Coordinates of C-alpha atoms in Angstrom, one line a residue:
M1 CA 11.9 -14.9 -9.1
K2 CA 8.8 -13.0 -8.8
P3 CA 5.8 -13.2 -11.2
V4 CA 5.6 -10.5 -13.5
F5 CA 2.1 -9.5 -12.1
S6 CA 2.1 -9.7 -8.6
V7 CA -1.4 -9.0 -7.7
V8 CA -1.6 -9.4 -4.0
T9 CA -0.3 -6.4 -2.5
V10 CA -2.2 -4.5 -5.3
L11 CA -5.7 -5.8 -4.4
L12 CA -5.1 -5.5 -0.8
G13 CA -4.4 -1.7 -1.7
L14 CA -8.1 -1.5 -3.3
G15 CA -9.5 -1.9 0.1
L16 CA -9.5 -5.9 0.3
A17 CA -7.6 -6.2 3.0
G18 CA -9.5 -6.5 6.2
C19 CA -12.9 -7.6 7.5
A20 CA -13.6 -4.0 8.9
N21 CA -14.1 -2.9 5.4
L22 CA -16.2 -5.7 4.1
S23 CA -19.2 -5.6 6.8
G24 CA -21.9 -4.5 4.5
T25 CA -25.0 -6.8 3.9
D26 CA -25.5 -5.6 0.3
D27 CA -24.0 -4.3 -2.8
Q28 CA -23.1 -0.5 -2.3
T29 CA -22.8 2.5 -4.8
D30 CA -19.2 3.1 -5.4
T31 CA -18.0 6.2 -6.9
G32 CA -15.9 4.6 -9.5
K33 CA -13.2 7.2 -9.0
S34 CA -9.7 6.8 -7.6
T35 CA -8.8 8.4 -4.3
E36 CA -7.1 11.3 -6.3
Q37 CA -10.0 11.7 -8.5
Q38 CA -12.5 11.7 -5.6
A39 CA -10.2 14.7 -3.9
V40 CA -11.0 17.0 -7.2
T41 CA -14.6 15.8 -7.8
P42 CA -16.8 18.6 -6.8
P43 CA -19.8 17.4 -4.5
P44 CA -23.6 17.3 -5.7
E45 CA -25.3 20.3 -5.5
D46 CA -27.8 21.1 -2.7
T47 CA -30.9 23.4 -3.1
I48 CA -29.8 27.0 -2.1
N49 CA -31.7 29.9 -2.2
Y50 CA -29.5 32.7 -2.5
A51 CA -32.1 35.5 -2.7
D52 CA -32.4 35.1 1.5
F53 CA -28.8 35.9 2.2
D54 CA -27.5 39.1 3.6
Q55 CA -24.3 40.9 1.4
D56 CA -21.5 38.9 3.6
T57 CA -23.0 35.5 3.2
L58 CA -23.2 36.2 -0.7
Y59 CA -19.6 37.2 -0.9
S60 CA -18.5 34.0 0.8
L61 CA -21.0 31.7 -1.3
L62 CA -19.5 33.6 -4.5
A63 CA -16.1 33.4 -3.4
A64 CA -16.6 29.7 -2.5
E65 CA -17.9 29.2 -6.1
V66 CA -15.0 30.8 -7.8
A67 CA -12.6 28.7 -5.8
A68 CA -14.6 25.4 -6.6
Q69 CA -14.1 26.5 -10.7
R70 CA -10.5 26.8 -10.1
G71 CA -10.1 23.5 -8.2
R72 CA -9.3 25.0 -5.0
Y73 CA -11.6 23.1 -2.7
D74 CA -9.9 23.9 0.2
V75 CA -10.3 27.8 -0.3
T76 CA -14.5 26.6 -1.1
L77 CA -14.7 24.7 2.2
V78 CA -13.3 27.8 4.3
N79 CA -15.9 29.9 2.7
Y80 CA -18.6 27.7 2.8
V81 CA -18.2 27.2 6.3
E82 CA -18.2 30.7 7.2
A83 CA -21.4 31.4 5.0
A84 CA -23.2 28.1 6.9
K85 CA -22.3 29.8 10.3
S86 CA -23.7 33.1 9.6
S87 CA -26.9 32.2 7.3
R88 CA -27.7 28.8 9.3
D89 CA -29.3 27.9 5.8
L90 CA -29.9 24.2 5.7
G91 CA -29.0 24.1 1.8
V92 CA -25.7 25.7 2.5
I93 CA -24.7 23.7 5.5
K94 CA -25.3 20.5 3.7
R95 CA -23.1 21.9 0.5
A96 CA -20.7 22.8 3.0
M97 CA -20.8 19.3 4.5
R98 CA -20.5 17.2 1.2
I99 CA -17.2 19.5 0.4
A100 CA -15.7 18.9 4.0
Q101 CA -16.6 15.2 3.4
S102 CA -14.8 15.1 -0.1
L103 CA -11.9 16.5 1.4
N104 CA -11.9 14.4 4.9
A105 CA -11.8 17.8 6.5
D106 CA -12.7 16.1 10.1
N107 CA -12.7 19.4 12.1
A108 CA -15.1 21.4 9.6
Q109 CA -17.2 18.1 9.3
L110 CA -17.8 18.3 13.3
Q111 CA -18.3 21.7 13.2
L112 CA -20.7 21.7 10.4
A113 CA -22.5 18.5 12.0
N114 CA -23.2 20.4 15.2
L115 CA -24.7 23.4 13.7
W116 CA -26.7 21.0 11.3
L117 CA -28.0 19.4 14.3
E118 CA -28.9 22.9 16.1
V119 CA -30.8 23.7 12.9
E120 CA -32.4 20.3 12.4
P121 CA -32.0 18.3 15.7
D122 CA -33.4 15.3 14.2
S123 CA -31.1 14.7 11.6
L124 CA -29.7 11.4 11.3
E125 CA -27.0 12.3 8.9
A126 CA -25.9 14.8 11.0
H127 CA -25.9 12.5 14.3
R128 CA -24.0 10.1 12.2
V129 CA -21.0 12.3 11.1
A130 CA -20.9 13.5 14.5
A131 CA -20.6 10.3 16.1
I132 CA -17.8 9.6 13.6
Q133 CA -15.9 12.7 14.0
Y134 CA -16.2 12.1 18.2
V135 CA -14.8 8.6 18.0
R136 CA -11.8 10.1 15.8
Q137 CA -11.2 12.5 18.5
K138 CA -11.6 9.8 21.3
D139 CA -14.6 11.4 22.7
F140 CA -16.4 8.2 23.2
D141 CA -19.5 9.3 25.3
L142 CA -20.5 11.9 22.8
A143 CA -19.8 9.6 20.0
L144 CA -22.4 6.9 21.7
Y145 CA -24.7 9.6 22.7
H146 CA -25.2 10.6 18.8
M147 CA -25.6 6.9 18.2
E148 CA -28.4 6.4 20.7
Q149 CA -30.3 9.7 19.5
I150 CA -30.5 7.3 16.1
L151 CA -31.4 4.4 17.9
A152 CA -34.2 6.6 19.4
Q153 CA -35.6 7.3 16.0
G154 CA -35.6 3.4 15.2
E155 CA -32.9 4.0 12.6
D156 CA -29.6 2.1 11.8
A157 CA -27.2 3.7 14.2
D158 CA -23.9 2.0 12.3
F159 CA -22.7 0.8 15.5
D160 CA -20.7 -1.6 13.1
D161 CA -19.0 1.2 11.5
L162 CA -18.6 3.1 14.7
A163 CA -16.4 -0.2 15.8
A164 CA -14.6 -0.6 12.9
L165 CA -13.2 2.8 12.9
S166 CA -11.5 1.7 16.4
A167 CA -9.0 -0.5 14.6
R168 CA -6.9 2.8 14.1
L169 CA -7.0 3.6 17.7
P170 CA -4.2 2.9 20.6
K171 CA -5.3 -0.4 22.7
E172 CA -6.5 1.8 25.8
D173 CA -8.7 3.7 23.6
Q174 CA -10.2 0.4 22.2
A175 CA -10.6 -1.1 25.7
Q176 CA -12.6 2.3 26.9
L177 CA -14.8 2.0 23.9
L178 CA -15.2 -1.5 24.3
A179 CA -16.5 -0.9 28.0
L180 CA -18.9 1.4 26.4
Y181 CA -20.3 -0.7 24.1
Q182 CA -21.0 -3.3 26.6
D183 CA -22.8 -1.1 28.8
L184 CA -24.8 0.3 25.9
E185 CA -25.5 -3.5 25.3
K186 CA -27.3 -3.7 28.6
R187 CA -29.7 -1.0 27.6
H188 CA -30.4 -2.3 24.1
P189 CA -29.7 -6.5 24.6
D190 CA -31.5 -7.2 21.2
N191 CA -29.6 -4.8 19.3
R192 CA -27.4 -7.0 16.7
E193 CA -25.5 -4.1 15.6
I194 CA -24.0 -3.4 19.1
Q195 CA -23.2 -7.2 19.4
Y196 CA -21.4 -7.2 16.4
G197 CA -19.6 -4.2 17.5
I198 CA -18.6 -5.8 20.4
A199 CA -17.1 -8.7 18.3
L200 CA -15.3 -6.2 16.2
L201 CA -13.7 -4.6 18.9
L202 CA -12.5 -8.1 20.8
K203 CA -11.2 -8.7 17.1
S204 CA -9.0 -5.4 17.2
Q205 CA -7.7 -6.4 20.7
G206 CA -6.3 -9.6 19.8
E207 CA -9.2 -11.6 21.4
T208 CA -10.3 -13.6 18.4
Q209 CA -12.0 -16.5 20.2
A210 CA -13.9 -14.0 22.4
A211 CA -14.9 -12.3 19.2
M212 CA -15.8 -15.9 17.7
D213 CA -17.8 -16.3 20.5
K214 CA -19.7 -13.1 20.4
L215 CA -20.9 -13.8 17.0
E216 CA -22.4 -17.3 17.8
P217 CA -25.8 -15.5 18.5
L218 CA -26.0 -13.7 15.3
L219 CA -25.4 -16.6 13.3
D220 CA -28.3 -18.6 15.1
E221 CA -30.9 -19.3 12.4
S222 CA -33.6 -20.6 14.2
E223 CA -35.7 -17.2 14.9
Q224 CA -34.3 -15.0 12.3
P225 CA -32.3 -14.8 9.1
A226 CA -28.3 -14.6 10.0
F227 CA -27.0 -11.4 10.4
Q228 CA -24.7 -11.2 7.0
P229 CA -21.7 -9.0 8.5
A230 CA -21.3 -11.5 11.2
I231 CA -20.9 -14.3 8.7
I232 CA -18.0 -12.1 7.0
L233 CA -16.5 -11.7 10.4
R234 CA -16.6 -15.1 11.2
G235 CA -14.6 -16.4 7.9
D236 CA -12.0 -13.5 8.6
L237 CA -11.5 -14.7 12.2
L238 CA -11.2 -18.2 11.2
Y239 CA -8.8 -17.2 8.7
Q240 CA -6.7 -15.3 11.2
M241 CA -7.0 -18.3 13.9
G242 CA -4.9 -20.2 11.3
Q243 CA -7.9 -22.5 10.2
K244 CA -7.6 -21.3 6.4
K245 CA -9.2 -24.5 5.0
E246 CA -12.5 -24.1 7.2
A247 CA -12.5 -20.2 6.4
L248 CA -12.2 -21.0 2.7
D249 CA -14.6 -23.4 2.8
Y250 CA -16.8 -21.3 5.0
L251 CA -16.7 -18.5 2.8
R252 CA -17.4 -20.2 -0.5
H253 CA -20.5 -21.9 0.9
Q254 CA -21.6 -18.5 2.4
S255 CA -20.8 -16.7 -0.9
R256 CA -22.9 -19.1 -2.8
R257 CA -25.9 -18.7 -0.3
Y258 CA -25.9 -14.8 -0.4
P259 CA -24.6 -14.2 -3.9
N260 CA -25.7 -10.6 -3.9
N261 CA -23.3 -9.8 -0.9
R262 CA -20.5 -8.0 -2.5
K263 CA -18.6 -7.6 0.6
L264 CA -18.7 -11.5 1.5
G265 CA -18.0 -12.4 -2.1
T266 CA -15.0 -10.0 -2.2
L267 CA -13.4 -11.6 1.2
Y268 CA -13.5 -14.7 -0.5
G269 CA -11.8 -13.6 -3.5
R270 CA -9.1 -12.0 -1.3
M271 CA -8.6 -15.0 0.8
L272 CA -8.3 -17.1 -2.7
I273 CA -5.2 -14.9 -3.7
E274 CA -3.7 -14.6 -0.3
E275 CA -3.6 -18.6 -0.8
Q276 CA -2.3 -18.5 -4.2
Q277 CA -5.5 -20.2 -5.8
M278 CA -5.3 -17.9 -8.6
Q279 CA -7.5 -19.4 -11.0
A280 CA -10.5 -19.9 -8.5
A281 CA -9.7 -16.1 -7.5
E282 CA -10.4 -15.4 -11.1
D283 CA -13.5 -17.2 -11.1
Q284 CA -14.7 -15.6 -8.3
F285 CA -13.6 -11.9 -9.6
E286 CA -15.2 -12.5 -12.7
D287 CA -18.3 -13.7 -11.2
L288 CA -18.6 -10.5 -9.1
M289 CA -17.8 -8.4 -11.9
T290 CA -20.8 -9.8 -13.7
R291 CA -23.0 -9.1 -10.8
F292 CA -21.8 -5.8 -10.3
P293 CA -20.7 -4.3 -13.1
D294 CA -20.8 -1.0 -11.8
V295 CA -18.4 -1.5 -9.1
P296 CA -14.8 -0.3 -10.6
E297 CA -12.7 -1.7 -8.1
L298 CA -14.0 -5.3 -8.9
R299 CA -13.4 -4.9 -12.6
L300 CA -9.7 -3.9 -11.9
S301 CA -9.3 -6.7 -9.4
Y302 CA -10.6 -9.2 -12.3
A303 CA -8.1 -7.8 -14.5
L304 CA -5.1 -7.8 -12.3
V305 CA -5.9 -11.6 -11.4
A306 CA -6.2 -12.4 -15.1
L307 CA -3.0 -10.8 -15.3
E308 CA -1.4 -12.9 -12.8
N309 CA -3.0 -15.9 -14.8
G310 CA -1.6 -14.9 -18.3
N311 CA -5.2 -14.0 -19.2
T312 CA -3.8 -11.0 -21.0
D313 CA -6.8 -10.6 -23.5
D314 CA -9.7 -10.5 -21.1
A315 CA -7.4 -8.1 -18.7
K316 CA -6.8 -5.8 -21.3
E317 CA -10.4 -5.8 -22.0
S318 CA -11.5 -4.9 -18.7
L319 CA -8.8 -2.4 -18.1
Q320 CA -9.9 -0.6 -21.4
I321 CA -13.4 -0.7 -20.2
L322 CA -12.2 1.3 -17.0
I323 CA -10.4 3.8 -19.3
D324 CA -13.5 4.5 -21.5
K325 CA -15.6 4.8 -18.2
E326 CA -13.1 6.9 -16.6
Q327 CA -12.6 4.5 -13.7
H328 CA -9.1 4.0 -12.0
V329 CA -8.0 5.5 -15.3
S330 CA -4.2 6.0 -14.2
E331 CA -4.2 2.6 -13.0
A332 CA -5.6 0.9 -15.8
H333 CA -3.0 2.8 -18.5
Y334 CA -0.2 1.6 -15.9
Y335 CA -1.1 -2.1 -16.6
L336 CA -1.4 -1.6 -19.8
G337 CA 1.7 -0.3 -20.2
R338 CA 3.2 -3.1 -18.2
I339 CA 1.4 -5.5 -20.9
A340 CA 2.9 -3.7 -23.7
D341 CA 6.2 -3.8 -21.9
E342 CA 6.5 -7.5 -21.4
A343 CA 5.3 -8.0 -25.1
G344 CA 8.0 -5.9 -26.6
D345 CA 6.0 -3.1 -27.5
T346 CA 8.1 -0.4 -26.7
E347 CA 5.9 2.2 -28.2
E348 CA 2.9 1.3 -27.0
A349 CA 4.1 1.1 -23.5
I350 CA 5.9 4.2 -23.5
A351 CA 2.2 5.6 -24.6
Q352 CA 0.4 4.0 -21.8
Y353 CA 3.0 4.9 -19.1
S354 CA 2.8 8.7 -20.5
Q355 CA -0.9 8.8 -19.4
V356 CA -0.3 7.7 -15.9
G357 CA -1.5 10.7 -13.9
E358 CA -0.7 11.6 -10.0
G359 CA -0.7 9.0 -7.7
N360 CA 0.8 5.4 -6.5
H361 CA 1.6 4.4 -9.8
F362 CA 3.0 8.0 -11.6
L363 CA 6.7 7.8 -10.1
P364 CA 6.7 3.9 -11.4
A365 CA 5.4 4.7 -14.7
V366 CA 7.6 7.8 -15.1
S367 CA 10.8 5.5 -14.4
R368 CA 9.9 2.9 -16.6
A369 CA 9.0 5.2 -19.7
T370 CA 12.2 7.3 -19.0
H371 CA 14.3 3.8 -19.0
L372 CA 12.4 2.7 -22.2
R373 CA 12.9 5.9 -24.1
G374 CA 16.5 5.9 -22.7
S375 CA 17.4 2.5 -24.0
S376 CA 15.5 3.4 -27.4
G377 CA 18.1 6.1 -28.2
D378 CA 16.1 8.8 -26.9
L379 CA 17.8 9.4 -23.4
D380 CA 18.5 13.2 -24.0
N381 CA 15.1 13.9 -24.6
A382 CA 13.8 11.6 -21.9
L383 CA 16.1 13.5 -19.2
R384 CA 14.8 16.9 -20.7
D385 CA 11.4 15.6 -19.7
L386 CA 12.3 14.5 -16.7
R387 CA 13.9 18.0 -15.9
A388 CA 10.5 19.9 -16.9
L389 CA 8.8 17.4 -14.6
R390 CA 10.8 18.5 -11.7
Q391 CA 10.0 22.2 -12.2
Q392 CA 6.1 21.4 -12.6
M393 CA 6.0 18.9 -9.9
P394 CA 8.4 20.3 -6.8
D395 CA 7.0 17.7 -4.0
L396 CA 8.1 15.1 -6.3
A397 CA 11.5 16.6 -7.1
E398 CA 13.7 14.3 -5.2
N399 CA 12.0 11.2 -6.3
L400 CA 12.1 12.4 -10.0
W401 CA 16.1 12.7 -9.3
L402 CA 16.4 9.1 -8.2
V403 CA 14.5 8.3 -11.6
E404 CA 17.2 10.3 -13.3
V405 CA 20.2 8.7 -11.3
N406 CA 18.6 5.2 -11.7
T407 CA 17.6 5.2 -15.3
L408 CA 21.5 6.2 -16.0
L409 CA 22.8 3.5 -13.7
D410 CA 20.5 1.1 -15.7
L411 CA 22.2 2.5 -19.1
D412 CA 25.4 2.1 -17.8
Q413 CA 26.0 5.9 -17.9
N414 CA 28.0 5.8 -15.0
D415 CA 29.7 9.0 -15.2
D416 CA 26.3 11.1 -16.0
A417 CA 24.7 9.0 -13.0
L418 CA 27.3 10.2 -10.6
G419 CA 27.0 13.9 -11.9
A420 CA 23.1 13.6 -11.4
A421 CA 23.4 12.4 -8.1
T422 CA 26.0 15.3 -7.0
E423 CA 23.7 17.8 -8.3
A424 CA 20.4 16.4 -6.6
L425 CA 22.7 16.3 -3.7
Q426 CA 23.4 20.2 -3.6
T427 CA 19.6 20.6 -3.5
F428 CA 18.7 17.6 -1.2
P429 CA 21.5 16.9 0.8
D430 CA 19.5 15.0 3.4
N431 CA 18.3 12.4 0.9
A432 CA 19.6 9.2 1.9
R433 CA 18.5 7.1 -1.3
I434 CA 20.5 9.8 -3.5
R435 CA 23.4 9.6 -1.4
Y436 CA 23.5 6.0 -1.1
A437 CA 23.2 5.9 -5.0
R438 CA 26.2 7.9 -5.3
A439 CA 28.1 5.8 -2.7
M440 CA 27.4 2.6 -4.9
L441 CA 28.9 4.5 -7.9
F442 CA 32.2 5.7 -5.9
D443 CA 32.4 2.0 -4.9
E444 CA 32.2 0.9 -8.2
M445 CA 34.8 3.4 -9.7
G446 CA 37.1 2.4 -6.6
R447 CA 36.9 5.5 -4.7
T448 CA 36.2 3.8 -1.5
E449 CA 37.1 7.0 0.6
E450 CA 33.9 8.8 -1.1
A451 CA 31.8 6.0 -0.9
E452 CA 32.9 5.3 3.1
A453 CA 31.9 9.3 3.4
D454 CA 28.7 9.2 1.9
L455 CA 27.6 5.9 3.8
R456 CA 28.9 7.6 6.9
Q457 CA 26.8 10.5 6.5
I458 CA 23.5 8.5 6.2
I459 CA 24.4 6.4 9.3
D460 CA 25.2 9.6 11.4
T461 CA 21.6 11.3 10.0
H462 CA 20.1 7.7 10.1
P463 CA 21.8 5.4 12.4
D464 CA 19.3 2.6 12.2
N465 CA 19.6 2.5 8.5
A466 CA 20.3 -1.3 7.8
V467 CA 20.9 -0.7 4.3
A468 CA 23.9 1.7 4.7
L469 CA 25.4 -0.1 7.6
N470 CA 25.3 -3.3 5.6
A471 CA 27.1 -1.6 2.5
L472 CA 29.6 0.2 4.4
G473 CA 30.3 -3.4 6.6
Y474 CA 30.8 -4.9 3.4
I475 CA 33.0 -2.2 1.4
L476 CA 35.4 -2.5 4.6
T477 CA 35.2 -6.3 4.0
E478 CA 36.2 -6.2 0.4
K479 CA 38.1 -3.3 0.0
T480 CA 40.1 -2.6 3.3
D481 CA 41.9 -4.6 6.1
R482 CA 39.5 -2.8 8.8
L483 CA 37.5 -6.4 9.3
K484 CA 36.6 -5.7 13.1
E485 CA 35.2 -2.5 12.2
A486 CA 33.2 -3.9 9.4
R487 CA 32.0 -6.7 11.5
E488 CA 30.9 -4.5 14.0
L489 CA 28.7 -2.6 11.4
L490 CA 27.5 -5.9 10.1
E491 CA 26.4 -7.3 13.2
K492 CA 24.4 -3.8 14.1
A493 CA 22.5 -4.1 10.5
L494 CA 22.0 -7.9 11.5
K495 CA 20.2 -6.9 14.6
L496 CA 17.6 -4.1 12.8
D497 CA 17.2 -6.7 9.9
P498 CA 17.9 -10.4 11.0
D499 CA 16.1 -12.3 8.1
N500 CA 17.7 -10.0 5.4
P501 CA 19.8 -12.5 3.0
A502 CA 21.8 -9.5 1.9
I503 CA 22.9 -8.7 5.6
L504 CA 23.3 -12.8 6.2
D505 CA 25.6 -13.0 3.3
S506 CA 27.7 -10.0 4.6
V507 CA 28.1 -11.3 8.0
G508 CA 29.0 -14.7 6.9
W509 CA 31.6 -13.3 4.1
V510 CA 33.5 -11.0 7.3
H511 CA 33.6 -14.1 9.3
F512 CA 35.1 -16.2 6.5
K513 CA 37.7 -13.3 6.0
L514 CA 38.5 -13.4 9.6
G515 CA 38.9 -17.1 9.7
H516 CA 35.6 -18.0 11.4
M517 CA 34.8 -20.8 9.6
A518 CA 31.9 -22.5 11.4
Q519 CA 30.2 -19.1 11.9
A520 CA 31.0 -18.1 8.2
L521 CA 29.2 -20.9 7.1
D522 CA 26.3 -20.9 9.1
F523 CA 25.1 -17.2 8.0
L524 CA 26.3 -18.0 4.4
R525 CA 24.0 -21.2 4.2
R526 CA 21.1 -19.0 5.5
A527 CA 21.6 -16.3 2.8
Y528 CA 21.7 -18.9 0.2
D529 CA 18.7 -20.6 1.6
A530 CA 16.7 -17.4 1.4
F531 CA 18.2 -16.0 -1.9
P532 CA 20.6 -17.9 -3.9
D533 CA 21.7 -15.1 -6.3
P534 CA 24.9 -15.8 -7.8
E535 CA 26.9 -13.5 -5.3
V536 CA 25.8 -15.6 -2.5
A537 CA 26.5 -18.6 -4.4
A538 CA 29.9 -17.6 -4.9
H539 CA 30.4 -16.9 -1.6
Y540 CA 29.0 -19.7 0.0
G541 CA 30.6 -22.2 -2.4
E542 CA 34.3 -20.4 -1.8
A543 CA 33.7 -21.3 2.1
L544 CA 32.4 -24.6 1.6
Y545 CA 35.7 -25.1 -0.6
V546 CA 38.2 -23.9 1.4
S547 CA 36.8 -25.5 4.5
G548 CA 37.0 -29.1 2.4
D549 CA 33.7 -29.9 0.9
E550 CA 34.6 -29.2 -2.6
D551 CA 31.9 -31.1 -3.8
Q552 CA 29.2 -29.3 -2.2
A553 CA 30.9 -26.2 -3.4
R554 CA 30.9 -27.3 -7.0
V555 CA 26.9 -28.4 -6.6
I556 CA 26.4 -24.7 -5.7
W557 CA 28.3 -22.9 -8.4
R558 CA 26.9 -25.1 -10.9
R559 CA 23.4 -24.2 -10.1
A560 CA 24.3 -20.7 -10.4
L561 CA 25.9 -21.1 -13.6
D562 CA 22.9 -22.8 -15.0
E563 CA 20.4 -20.3 -13.6
H564 CA 22.6 -17.3 -14.2
P565 CA 24.7 -18.1 -17.5
D566 CA 25.7 -14.6 -17.9
D567 CA 27.0 -14.0 -14.5
T568 CA 30.7 -13.3 -13.7
Q569 CA 31.1 -13.3 -10.3
V570 CA 31.0 -17.1 -10.0
P571 CA 33.1 -17.8 -12.8
A572 CA 36.0 -15.4 -11.4
T573 CA 35.9 -17.2 -8.1
M574 CA 36.0 -20.6 -9.3
K575 CA 39.3 -19.5 -11.8
R576 CA 40.7 -17.9 -8.8
L577 CA 40.3 -21.3 -6.7
G578 CA 41.8 -23.3 -9.6
E579 CA 38.4 -24.7 -10.6
E580 CA 37.2 -25.2 -14.4
Q581 CA 34.0 -24.1 -15.1
D582 CA 33.2 -26.7 -17.1
L583 CA 32.0 -28.7 -14.2

């Protein structure tokens, strides 16, 4: 069974997943806002002398500011770009650039960077923005031109950041950028950023040993201090090459040498989590949180690791601090809700879940709060609030219908769940998840033809939907004599998802029904080894029993009964075969 708080995936989602994000040499300022908060946070003001503008420019600026007050930053950006072009005022250009960056508006950033350079040709910031945007447009010659302009001024050209961006490019574009970097290195042989950038590009192309070799001069401390981003990349490469112990030992040592390198310490903490060294990870993130108290991601990471380790009080304290500081507010409320939920404090759990705003945790919070309210006798009001949410948030309406259907299923309100699924499909007929839920309801109610019709419709629209193929194949195996057709469906599902234990179980079961005992035992054993739940145990045990290995069948069933005492499928199978449940 999975732990209640599985932090690995969550922490990777906080930007701790790759060395490309961890290449800096020192602590950097963080906004402290979650992604959705940043998108609606107005950028800082730049000095603008409004008296210098003509009437059209003033109108654009006024329209922009009114839109900003209403939260319509897209409209604000359009008006500011127009004002920047017409006025060529540096303050307006900078303000427009801040807005474009806060909205991740790449085209606007490139337009504004080029305009900025027309007004202020030596602007380092404008050159940096232009370089990044030209990489995103795959115009590498222009990107490197702007980087060289920064180098000519004797400044940090951010070649490492430019190379890190290449990880999202196709391989052929990465190869082209690598060739340009190698040419650039010939003109600037002592530039460590360029050398490091080449190592990053080699890593992106899967040439880990070549990347490691490229780092060696940057790690040589005989004449100058080691280039700290190279230390981080070396640890990441060691881990990727399978030398996990060496990577952990290396990063532990280096993080002690450079305790103020936040990114180095964060990478070490992430690797400890991936290796399930959870207490060491908690200690590491506690140390990072103490060193960098103004970096909210570290506090959230510490809280989640502490939860995984059962250190609930300290986790709650850190989550509450985040809320008090208005940092990662939704995430903090969600996990406080999870804590209360696990403790059986339903009222507090609902209160916390209800404060989760839009973002990754919104739907899980709504789903769990609705379930808790329903199971506490407040189902009608919970469903009424769901209906209101669907009206308020039409973009999430399909998912909110799924919340309703699944809540009703969890509460054994099958007739109502069927009605909700049918109503939802009138508006969203192509939603495979809602249609699949209805198919499973039809199957449970013995309405096999209707279940098949829904699953057929999913497969017609999504022929590679392994879940629907498996469900239909299993229903045909259990409820009809169309075993050959069932096997064809299940074998297609298996090709699409060969390691899925549910599919392995279905394939094994249809072989059993067909009398192919050797194949049945092979697939059922593989399914059982991967996921020994009661249904798989019932199937595997029956195949063993019928094949003559009755003692092993009893072992499998006994284990299932011990681990799942409320299960009904194993006892039913045993009774049908004339076996006593008291083994």
